[in-house]
mmCIF file of C-alpha atoms in Angstrom:
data_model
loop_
_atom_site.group_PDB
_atom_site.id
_atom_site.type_symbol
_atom_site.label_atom_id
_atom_site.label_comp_id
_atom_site.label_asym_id
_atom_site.label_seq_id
_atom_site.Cartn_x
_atom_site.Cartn_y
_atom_site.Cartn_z
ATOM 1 C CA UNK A 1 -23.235 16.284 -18.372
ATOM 2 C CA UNK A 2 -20.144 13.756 -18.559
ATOM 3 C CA UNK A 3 -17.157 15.125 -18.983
ATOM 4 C CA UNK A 4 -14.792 13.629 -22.441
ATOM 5 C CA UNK A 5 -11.644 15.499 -21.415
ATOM 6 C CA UNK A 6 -9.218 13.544 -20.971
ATOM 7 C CA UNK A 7 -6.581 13.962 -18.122
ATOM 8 C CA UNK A 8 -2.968 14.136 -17.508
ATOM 9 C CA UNK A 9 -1.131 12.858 -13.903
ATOM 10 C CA UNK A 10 0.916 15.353 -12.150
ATOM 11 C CA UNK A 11 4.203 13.811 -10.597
ATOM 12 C CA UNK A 12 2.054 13.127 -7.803
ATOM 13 C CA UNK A 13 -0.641 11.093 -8.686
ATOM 14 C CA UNK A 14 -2.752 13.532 -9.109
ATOM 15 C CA UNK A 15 -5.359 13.489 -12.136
ATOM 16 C CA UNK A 16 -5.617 16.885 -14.071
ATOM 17 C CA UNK A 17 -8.310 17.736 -16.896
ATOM 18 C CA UNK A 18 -6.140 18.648 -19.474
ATOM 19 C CA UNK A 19 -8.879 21.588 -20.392
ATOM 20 C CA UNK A 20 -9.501 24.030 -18.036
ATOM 21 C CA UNK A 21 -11.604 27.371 -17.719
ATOM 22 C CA UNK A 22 -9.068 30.228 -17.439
ATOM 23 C CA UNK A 23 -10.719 33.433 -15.960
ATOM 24 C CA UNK A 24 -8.171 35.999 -16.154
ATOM 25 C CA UNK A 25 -9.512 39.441 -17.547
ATOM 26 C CA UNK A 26 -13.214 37.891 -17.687
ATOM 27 C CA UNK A 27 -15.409 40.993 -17.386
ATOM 28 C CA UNK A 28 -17.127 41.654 -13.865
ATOM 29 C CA UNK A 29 -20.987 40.474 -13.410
ATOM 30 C CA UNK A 30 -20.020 37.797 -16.134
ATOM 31 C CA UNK A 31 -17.813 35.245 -14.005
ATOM 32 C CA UNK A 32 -20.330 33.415 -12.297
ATOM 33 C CA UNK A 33 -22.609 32.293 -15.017
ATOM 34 C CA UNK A 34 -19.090 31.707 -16.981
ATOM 35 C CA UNK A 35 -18.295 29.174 -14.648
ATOM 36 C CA UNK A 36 -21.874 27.680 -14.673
ATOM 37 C CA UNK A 37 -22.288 27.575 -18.353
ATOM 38 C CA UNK A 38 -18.875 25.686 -18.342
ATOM 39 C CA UNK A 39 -19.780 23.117 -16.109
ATOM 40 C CA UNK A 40 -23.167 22.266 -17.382
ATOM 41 C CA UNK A 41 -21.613 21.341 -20.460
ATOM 42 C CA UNK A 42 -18.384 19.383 -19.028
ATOM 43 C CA UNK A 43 -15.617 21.707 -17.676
ATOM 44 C CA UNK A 44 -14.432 20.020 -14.645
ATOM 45 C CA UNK A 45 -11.283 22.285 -14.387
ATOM 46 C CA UNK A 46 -11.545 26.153 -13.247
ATOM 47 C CA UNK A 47 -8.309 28.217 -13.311
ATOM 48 C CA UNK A 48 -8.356 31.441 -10.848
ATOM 49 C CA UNK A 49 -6.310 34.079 -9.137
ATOM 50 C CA UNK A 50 -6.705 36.515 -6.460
ATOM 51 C CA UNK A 51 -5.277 39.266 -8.522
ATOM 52 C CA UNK A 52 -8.041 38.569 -11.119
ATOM 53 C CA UNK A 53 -10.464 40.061 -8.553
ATOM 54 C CA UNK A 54 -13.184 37.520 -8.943
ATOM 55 C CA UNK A 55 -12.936 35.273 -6.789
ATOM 56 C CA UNK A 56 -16.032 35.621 -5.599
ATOM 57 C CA UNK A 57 -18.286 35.428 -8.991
ATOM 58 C CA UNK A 58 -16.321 31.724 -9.701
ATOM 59 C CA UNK A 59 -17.243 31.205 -5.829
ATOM 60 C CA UNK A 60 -20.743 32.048 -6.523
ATOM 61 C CA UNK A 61 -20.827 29.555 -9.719
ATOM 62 C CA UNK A 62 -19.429 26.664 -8.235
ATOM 63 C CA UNK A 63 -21.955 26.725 -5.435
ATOM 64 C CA UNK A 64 -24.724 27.029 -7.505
ATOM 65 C CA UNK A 65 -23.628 24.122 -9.514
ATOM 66 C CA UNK A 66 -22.856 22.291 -6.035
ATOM 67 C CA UNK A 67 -26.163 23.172 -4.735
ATOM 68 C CA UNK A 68 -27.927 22.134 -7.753
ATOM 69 C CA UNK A 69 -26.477 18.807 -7.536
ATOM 70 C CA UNK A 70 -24.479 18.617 -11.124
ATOM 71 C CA UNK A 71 -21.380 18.689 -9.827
ATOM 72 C CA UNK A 72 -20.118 17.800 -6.406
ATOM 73 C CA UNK A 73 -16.854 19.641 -4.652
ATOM 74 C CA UNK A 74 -14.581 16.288 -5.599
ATOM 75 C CA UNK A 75 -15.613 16.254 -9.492
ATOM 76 C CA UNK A 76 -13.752 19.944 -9.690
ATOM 77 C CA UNK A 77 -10.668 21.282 -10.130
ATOM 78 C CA UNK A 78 -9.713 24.747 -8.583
ATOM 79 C CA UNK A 79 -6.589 26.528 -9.246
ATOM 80 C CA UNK A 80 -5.646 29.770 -7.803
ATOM 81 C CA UNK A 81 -2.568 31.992 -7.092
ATOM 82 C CA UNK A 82 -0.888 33.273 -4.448
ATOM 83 C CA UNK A 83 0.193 37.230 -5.705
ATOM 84 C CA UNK A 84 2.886 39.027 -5.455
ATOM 85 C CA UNK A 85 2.647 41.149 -2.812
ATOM 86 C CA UNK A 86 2.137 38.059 -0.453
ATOM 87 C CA UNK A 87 5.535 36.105 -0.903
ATOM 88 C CA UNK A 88 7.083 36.931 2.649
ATOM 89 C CA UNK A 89 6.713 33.608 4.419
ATOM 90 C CA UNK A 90 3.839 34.744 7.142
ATOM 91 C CA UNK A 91 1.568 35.783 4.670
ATOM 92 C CA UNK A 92 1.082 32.912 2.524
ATOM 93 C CA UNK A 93 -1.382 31.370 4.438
ATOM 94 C CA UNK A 94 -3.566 34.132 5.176
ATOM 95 C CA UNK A 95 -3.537 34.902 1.132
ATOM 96 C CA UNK A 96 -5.033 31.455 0.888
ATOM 97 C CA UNK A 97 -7.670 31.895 3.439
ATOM 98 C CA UNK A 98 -8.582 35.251 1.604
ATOM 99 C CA UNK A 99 -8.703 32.971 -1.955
ATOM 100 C CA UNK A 100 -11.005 29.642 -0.168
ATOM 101 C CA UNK A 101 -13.197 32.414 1.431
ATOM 102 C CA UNK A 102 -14.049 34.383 -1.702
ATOM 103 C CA UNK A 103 -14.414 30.848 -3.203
ATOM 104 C CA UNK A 104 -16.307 29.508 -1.027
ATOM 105 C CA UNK A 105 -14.182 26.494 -0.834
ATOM 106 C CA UNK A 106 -12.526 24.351 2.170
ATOM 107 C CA UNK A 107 -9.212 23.650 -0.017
ATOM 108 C CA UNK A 108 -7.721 24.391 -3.367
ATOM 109 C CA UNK A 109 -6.357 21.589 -5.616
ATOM 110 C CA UNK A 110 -3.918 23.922 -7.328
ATOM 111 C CA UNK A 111 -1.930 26.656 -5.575
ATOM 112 C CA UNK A 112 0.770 28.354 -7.570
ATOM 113 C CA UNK A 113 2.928 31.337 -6.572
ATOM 114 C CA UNK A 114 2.086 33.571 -9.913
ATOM 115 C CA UNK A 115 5.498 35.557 -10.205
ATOM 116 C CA UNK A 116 8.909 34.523 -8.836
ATOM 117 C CA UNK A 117 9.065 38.752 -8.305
ATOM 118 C CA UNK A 118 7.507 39.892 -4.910
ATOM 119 C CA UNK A 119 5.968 43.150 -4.471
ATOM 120 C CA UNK A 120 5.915 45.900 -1.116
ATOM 121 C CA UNK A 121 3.771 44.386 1.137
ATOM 122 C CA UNK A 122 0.509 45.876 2.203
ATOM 123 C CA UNK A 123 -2.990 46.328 0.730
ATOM 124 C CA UNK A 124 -2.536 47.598 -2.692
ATOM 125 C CA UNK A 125 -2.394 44.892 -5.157
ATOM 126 C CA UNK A 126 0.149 47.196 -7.572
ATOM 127 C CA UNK A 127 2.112 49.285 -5.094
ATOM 128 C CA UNK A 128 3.171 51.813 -7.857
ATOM 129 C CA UNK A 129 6.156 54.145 -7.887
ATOM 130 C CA UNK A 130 5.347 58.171 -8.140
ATOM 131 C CA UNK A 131 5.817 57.666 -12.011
ATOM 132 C CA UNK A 132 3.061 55.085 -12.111
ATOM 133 C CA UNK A 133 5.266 52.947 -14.652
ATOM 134 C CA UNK A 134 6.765 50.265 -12.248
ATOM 135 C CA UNK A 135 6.005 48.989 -8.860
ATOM 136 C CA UNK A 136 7.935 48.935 -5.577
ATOM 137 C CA UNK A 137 9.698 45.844 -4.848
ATOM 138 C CA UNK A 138 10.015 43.297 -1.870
ATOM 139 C CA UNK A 139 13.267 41.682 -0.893
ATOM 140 C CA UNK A 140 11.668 38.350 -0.335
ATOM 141 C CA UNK A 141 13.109 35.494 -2.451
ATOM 142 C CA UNK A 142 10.736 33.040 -3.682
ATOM 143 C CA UNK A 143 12.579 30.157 -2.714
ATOM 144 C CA UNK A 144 11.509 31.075 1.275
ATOM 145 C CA UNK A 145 8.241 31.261 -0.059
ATOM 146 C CA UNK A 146 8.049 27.734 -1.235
ATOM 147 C CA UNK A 147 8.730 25.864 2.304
ATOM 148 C CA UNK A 148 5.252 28.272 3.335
ATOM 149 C CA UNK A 149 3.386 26.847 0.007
ATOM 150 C CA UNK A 150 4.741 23.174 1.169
ATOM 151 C CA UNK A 151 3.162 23.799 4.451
ATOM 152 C CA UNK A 152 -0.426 24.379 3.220
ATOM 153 C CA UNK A 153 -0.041 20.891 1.879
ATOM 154 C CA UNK A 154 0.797 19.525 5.078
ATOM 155 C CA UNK A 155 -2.354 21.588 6.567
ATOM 156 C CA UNK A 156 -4.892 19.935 4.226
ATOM 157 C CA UNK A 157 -5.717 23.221 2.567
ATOM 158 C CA UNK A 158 -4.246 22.712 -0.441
ATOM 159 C CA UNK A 159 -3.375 19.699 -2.223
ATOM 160 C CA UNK A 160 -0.781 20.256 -5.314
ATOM 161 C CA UNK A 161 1.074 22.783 -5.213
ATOM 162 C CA UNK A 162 3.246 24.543 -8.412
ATOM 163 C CA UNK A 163 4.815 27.486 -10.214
ATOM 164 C CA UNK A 164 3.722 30.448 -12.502
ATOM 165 C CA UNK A 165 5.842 32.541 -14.594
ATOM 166 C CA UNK A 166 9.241 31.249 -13.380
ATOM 167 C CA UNK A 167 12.035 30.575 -16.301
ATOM 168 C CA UNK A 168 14.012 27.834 -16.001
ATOM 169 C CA UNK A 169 16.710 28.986 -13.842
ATOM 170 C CA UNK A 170 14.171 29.684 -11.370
ATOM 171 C CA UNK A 171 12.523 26.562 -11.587
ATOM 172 C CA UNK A 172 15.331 24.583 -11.097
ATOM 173 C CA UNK A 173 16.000 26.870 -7.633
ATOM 174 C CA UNK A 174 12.488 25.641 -6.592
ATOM 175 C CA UNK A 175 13.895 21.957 -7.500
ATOM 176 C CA UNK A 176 17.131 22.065 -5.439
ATOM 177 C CA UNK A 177 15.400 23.255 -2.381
ATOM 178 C CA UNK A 178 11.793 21.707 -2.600
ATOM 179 C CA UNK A 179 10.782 19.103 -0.356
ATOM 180 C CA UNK A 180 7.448 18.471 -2.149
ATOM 181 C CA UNK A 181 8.077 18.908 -5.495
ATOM 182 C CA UNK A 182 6.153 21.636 -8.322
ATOM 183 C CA UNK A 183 3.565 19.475 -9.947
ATOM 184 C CA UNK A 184 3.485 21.902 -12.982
ATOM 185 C CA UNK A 185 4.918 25.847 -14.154
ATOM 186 C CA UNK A 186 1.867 27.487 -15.722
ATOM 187 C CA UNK A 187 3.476 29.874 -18.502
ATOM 188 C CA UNK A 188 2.305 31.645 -21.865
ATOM 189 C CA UNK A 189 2.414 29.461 -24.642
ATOM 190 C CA UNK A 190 0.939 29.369 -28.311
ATOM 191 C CA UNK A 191 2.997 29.189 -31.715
ATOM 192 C CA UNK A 192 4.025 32.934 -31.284
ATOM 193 C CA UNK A 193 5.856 31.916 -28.302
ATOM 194 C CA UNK A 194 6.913 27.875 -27.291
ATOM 195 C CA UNK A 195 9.424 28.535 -24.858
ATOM 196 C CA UNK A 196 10.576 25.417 -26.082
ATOM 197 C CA UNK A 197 14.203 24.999 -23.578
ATOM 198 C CA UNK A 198 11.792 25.654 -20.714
ATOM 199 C CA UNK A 199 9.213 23.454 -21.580
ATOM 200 C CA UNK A 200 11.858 20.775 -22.396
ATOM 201 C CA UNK A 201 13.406 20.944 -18.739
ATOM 202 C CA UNK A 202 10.606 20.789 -17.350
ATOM 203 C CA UNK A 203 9.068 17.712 -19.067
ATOM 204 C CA UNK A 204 12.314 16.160 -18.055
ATOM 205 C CA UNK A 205 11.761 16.590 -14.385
ATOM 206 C CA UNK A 206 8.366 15.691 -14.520
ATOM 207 C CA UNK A 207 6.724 19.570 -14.358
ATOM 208 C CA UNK A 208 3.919 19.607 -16.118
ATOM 209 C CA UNK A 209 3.541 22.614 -17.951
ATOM 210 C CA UNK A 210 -0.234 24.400 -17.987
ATOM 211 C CA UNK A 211 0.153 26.784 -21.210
ATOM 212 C CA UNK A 212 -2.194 30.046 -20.758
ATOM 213 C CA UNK A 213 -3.257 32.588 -23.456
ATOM 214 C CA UNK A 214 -3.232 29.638 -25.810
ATOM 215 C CA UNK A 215 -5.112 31.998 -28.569
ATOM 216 C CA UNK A 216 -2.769 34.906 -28.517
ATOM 217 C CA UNK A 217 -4.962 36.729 -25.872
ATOM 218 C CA UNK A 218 -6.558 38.984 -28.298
ATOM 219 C CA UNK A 219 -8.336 41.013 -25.553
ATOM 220 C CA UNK A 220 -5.492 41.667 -22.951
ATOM 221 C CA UNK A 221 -5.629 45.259 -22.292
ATOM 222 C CA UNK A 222 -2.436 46.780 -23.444
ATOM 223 C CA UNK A 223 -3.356 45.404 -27.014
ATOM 224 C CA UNK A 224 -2.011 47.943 -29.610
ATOM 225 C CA UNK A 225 -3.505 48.248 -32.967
ATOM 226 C CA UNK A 226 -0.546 46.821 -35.240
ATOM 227 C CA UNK A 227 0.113 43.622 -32.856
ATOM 228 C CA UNK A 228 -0.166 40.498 -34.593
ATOM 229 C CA UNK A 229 -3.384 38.520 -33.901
ATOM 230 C CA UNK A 230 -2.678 34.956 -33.663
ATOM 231 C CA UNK A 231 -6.067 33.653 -34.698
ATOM 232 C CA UNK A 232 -6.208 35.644 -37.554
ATOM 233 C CA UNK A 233 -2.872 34.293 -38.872
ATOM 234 C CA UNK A 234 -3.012 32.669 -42.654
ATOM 235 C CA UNK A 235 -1.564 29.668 -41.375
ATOM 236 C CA UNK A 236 -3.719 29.085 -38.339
ATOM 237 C CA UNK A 237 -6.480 29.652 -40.595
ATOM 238 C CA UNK A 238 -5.620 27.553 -43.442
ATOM 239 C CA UNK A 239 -5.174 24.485 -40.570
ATOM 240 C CA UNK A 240 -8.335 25.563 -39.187
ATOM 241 C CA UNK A 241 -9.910 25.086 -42.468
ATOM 242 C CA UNK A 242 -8.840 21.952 -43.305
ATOM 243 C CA UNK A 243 -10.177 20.380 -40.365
ATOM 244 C CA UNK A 244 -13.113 22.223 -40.603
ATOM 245 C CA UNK A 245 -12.809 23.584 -37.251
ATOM 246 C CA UNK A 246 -12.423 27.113 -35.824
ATOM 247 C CA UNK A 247 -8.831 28.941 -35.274
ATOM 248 C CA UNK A 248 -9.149 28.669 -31.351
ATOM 249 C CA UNK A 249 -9.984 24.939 -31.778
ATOM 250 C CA UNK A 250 -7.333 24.458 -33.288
ATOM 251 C CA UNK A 251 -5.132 25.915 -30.967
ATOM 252 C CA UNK A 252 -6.313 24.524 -28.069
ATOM 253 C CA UNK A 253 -5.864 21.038 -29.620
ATOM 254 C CA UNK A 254 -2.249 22.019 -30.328
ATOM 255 C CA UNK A 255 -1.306 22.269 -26.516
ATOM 256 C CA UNK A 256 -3.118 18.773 -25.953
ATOM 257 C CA UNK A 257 -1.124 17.124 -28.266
ATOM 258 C CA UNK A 258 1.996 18.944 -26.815
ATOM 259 C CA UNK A 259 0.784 17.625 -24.036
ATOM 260 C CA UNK A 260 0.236 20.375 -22.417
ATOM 261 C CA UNK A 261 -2.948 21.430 -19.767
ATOM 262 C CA UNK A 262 -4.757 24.322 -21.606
ATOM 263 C CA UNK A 263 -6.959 26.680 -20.369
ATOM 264 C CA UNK A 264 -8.644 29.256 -22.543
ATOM 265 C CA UNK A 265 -10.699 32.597 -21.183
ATOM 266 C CA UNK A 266 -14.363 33.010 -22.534
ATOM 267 C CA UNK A 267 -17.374 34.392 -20.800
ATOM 268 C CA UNK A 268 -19.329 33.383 -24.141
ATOM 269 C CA UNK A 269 -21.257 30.302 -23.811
ATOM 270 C CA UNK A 270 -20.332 29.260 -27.211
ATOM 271 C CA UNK A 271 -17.239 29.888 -27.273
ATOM 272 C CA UNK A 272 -16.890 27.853 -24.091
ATOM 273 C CA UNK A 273 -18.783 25.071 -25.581
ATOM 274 C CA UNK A 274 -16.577 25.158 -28.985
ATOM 275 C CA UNK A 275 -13.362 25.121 -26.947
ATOM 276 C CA UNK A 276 -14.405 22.202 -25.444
ATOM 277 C CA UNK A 277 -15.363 20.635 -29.003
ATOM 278 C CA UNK A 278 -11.229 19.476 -29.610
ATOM 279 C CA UNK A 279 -11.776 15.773 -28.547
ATOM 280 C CA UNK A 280 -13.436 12.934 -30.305
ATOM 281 C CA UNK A 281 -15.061 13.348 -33.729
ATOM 282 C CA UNK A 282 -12.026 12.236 -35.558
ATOM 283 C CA UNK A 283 -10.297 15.903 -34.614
ATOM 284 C CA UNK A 284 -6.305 15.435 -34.209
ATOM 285 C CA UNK A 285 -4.026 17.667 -35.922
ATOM 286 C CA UNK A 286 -1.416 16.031 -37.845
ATOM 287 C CA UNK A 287 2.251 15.691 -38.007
ATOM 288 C CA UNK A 288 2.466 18.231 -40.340
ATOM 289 C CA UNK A 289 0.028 20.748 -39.317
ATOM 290 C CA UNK A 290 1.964 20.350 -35.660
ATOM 291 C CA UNK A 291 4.554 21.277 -37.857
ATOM 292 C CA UNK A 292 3.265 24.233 -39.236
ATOM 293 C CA UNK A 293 2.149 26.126 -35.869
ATOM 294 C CA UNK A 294 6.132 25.086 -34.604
ATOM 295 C CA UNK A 295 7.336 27.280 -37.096
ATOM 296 C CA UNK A 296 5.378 30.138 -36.568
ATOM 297 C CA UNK A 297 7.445 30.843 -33.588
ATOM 298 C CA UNK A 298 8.348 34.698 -32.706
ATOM 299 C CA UNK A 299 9.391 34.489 -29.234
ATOM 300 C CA UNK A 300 6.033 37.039 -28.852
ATOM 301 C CA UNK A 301 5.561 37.416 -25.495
ATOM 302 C CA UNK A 302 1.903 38.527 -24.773
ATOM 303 C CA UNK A 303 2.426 39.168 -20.700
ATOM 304 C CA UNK A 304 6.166 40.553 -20.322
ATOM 305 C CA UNK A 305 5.238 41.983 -16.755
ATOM 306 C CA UNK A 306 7.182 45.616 -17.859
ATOM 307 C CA UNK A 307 6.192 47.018 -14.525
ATOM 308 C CA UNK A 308 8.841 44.717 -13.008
ATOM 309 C CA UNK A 309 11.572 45.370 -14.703
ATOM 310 C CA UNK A 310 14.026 46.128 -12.453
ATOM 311 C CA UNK A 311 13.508 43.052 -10.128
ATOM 312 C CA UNK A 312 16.284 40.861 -9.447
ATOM 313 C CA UNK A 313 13.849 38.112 -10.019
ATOM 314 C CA UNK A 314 11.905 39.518 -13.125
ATOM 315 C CA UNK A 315 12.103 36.032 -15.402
ATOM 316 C CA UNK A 316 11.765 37.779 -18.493
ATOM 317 C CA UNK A 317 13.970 41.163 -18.540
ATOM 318 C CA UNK A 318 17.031 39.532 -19.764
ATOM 319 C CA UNK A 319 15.124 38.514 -22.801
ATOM 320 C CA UNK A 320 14.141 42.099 -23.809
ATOM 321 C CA UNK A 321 17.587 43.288 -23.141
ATOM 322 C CA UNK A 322 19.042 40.575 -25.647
ATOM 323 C CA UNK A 323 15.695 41.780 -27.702
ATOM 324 C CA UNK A 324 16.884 45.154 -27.889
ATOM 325 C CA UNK A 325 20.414 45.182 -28.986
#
């Protein structure tokens, strides 16, 4: 099947689909056929990680869909991550190898580091502390990890290259010592949270932002009872109603028209399918419904990475201190 979504240019020249499939908490033995299901019916965009754990299951779906002949390697695009505990400048590249072997996948089109904090170095994914609350921290500063991340470019092995997670300080360190240039900063974003001064400085120097948990992530795991569930929110609903479309539809459409890359989770074939269902048909939200979804802003962070607090480079801790008093 054709793909209708339409695409954005990184600073680059490269072309993006502005929808992508994000696979973060997708349940194990479900990946692969997530990633089939979305490409049979148009998904040309796959967001990863190698601290999702697998890897190998969106490995296994893109080669079936390869191998079948709907899709070939050049009508994709892969994202993945480099994590945490592989910021000291030796151990970038072997990270990589790690991610395009468990893919199954000669390059990447997308590599982002995922946190500007680094993490002990060594096997464990989450080297915790004795109290099992935060983890034990690495020295290594992120900006001598970029010059490694520039240098996969120059191998072939990957071919854009960005940020996750950084605040705007720390995306403006990348910019004064970046010799090839973040193409985008993927962060959380929804109407519960815009980071609207970050996403402003970055559209101005041409980093294009890639919002994830656009629908609240109502299944992350820490989810308490009395959190707020942004689908479920009168005004989401009443906008979904009036376009006669569903809640996450209609907040997927609200990145695109922010301008934003999107890329919502689901395992569910239908959901996938309806999340693709925002373009064409007449479906644009309008002015006012834009509006609307602005106001609902909460600064409700979803993913405050807690179990870093304490980092010199935690991008988030100085808003929970302000938070707090």
């Amino acid at each position: 099947m054709a793909s209708n979504v339409p695409k954005v240019l990184f600073k680059n020249g490269t072309s993006v689909p502005m929808l992508g499939l994000g696979t973060w908490n997708s349940p194990p033995g479900q990946v692969a056929q997530a990633v089939k299901d979305a490409i049979d019916v148009g998904y040309r965009h796959i967001d990863c990680a190698h601290v999702y754990e697998n890897e190998h299951e969106v490995g296994e779906g893109i080669a079936a869909k390869i191998a079948e002949g709907c899709v070939k390697r050049e009508d994709l695009f892969v994202t993945s991550k480099l994590w945490n505990t592989f910021h000291r400048p030796d151990l970038v590249q072997g990270a990589l190898q790690v991610t395009l072997r468990n893919l199954n996948l000669k390059y990447l089109d997308l590599y982002l580091i995922h946190w500007p904090v680094a993490y002990r170095e060594g096997g464990e994914l989450f080297p915790w502390r004795p109290d099992g609350k935060r983890v034990h921290f690495s020295d290594v500063d992120y900006v001598d990890t970029w010059p490694a991340m520039e240098g996969l470019v120059k191998t072939g092995l990957v071919r854009s290259i960005g940020l996750s997670n950084f605040n705007r300080n720390q995306v403006e360190r990348i910019l004064n010592i970046a010799r090839i240039p973040p193409v985008t900063n993927q962060i959380e974003c929804h109407p519960y949270l815009h980071q609207a001064d970050l996403t402003e400085y970055c559209r101005q120097h041409d980093v294009t932002i890639t919002a994830y948990s656009p629908l609240g992530s109502p299944a992350r795991p820490w989810v308490k009872d009395n959190d707020p569930v942004l689908m479920d929110d009168p005004v989401v609903q009443s906008v979904a109603k009036r376009h006669s479309k569903s809640a996450a539809q209609v907040l997927i459409r609200y990145q695109i028209q922010l301008g934003h890359i999107v890329i919502p989770k689901s395992v569910t074939k239908e959901r996938i399918v309806a999340n693709l269902d925002v373009f064409g048909g007449g479906f644009e939200l309008r002015a006012a419904d834009m509006q609307l979804l602005r106001d609902l802003e909460r600064t409700g962070r979803i993913c405050p990475d807690s179990f870093s607090f304490g980092h010199p480079h935690h991008p988030f801790e100085a808003e929970f201190r302000k938070k707090k008093r």
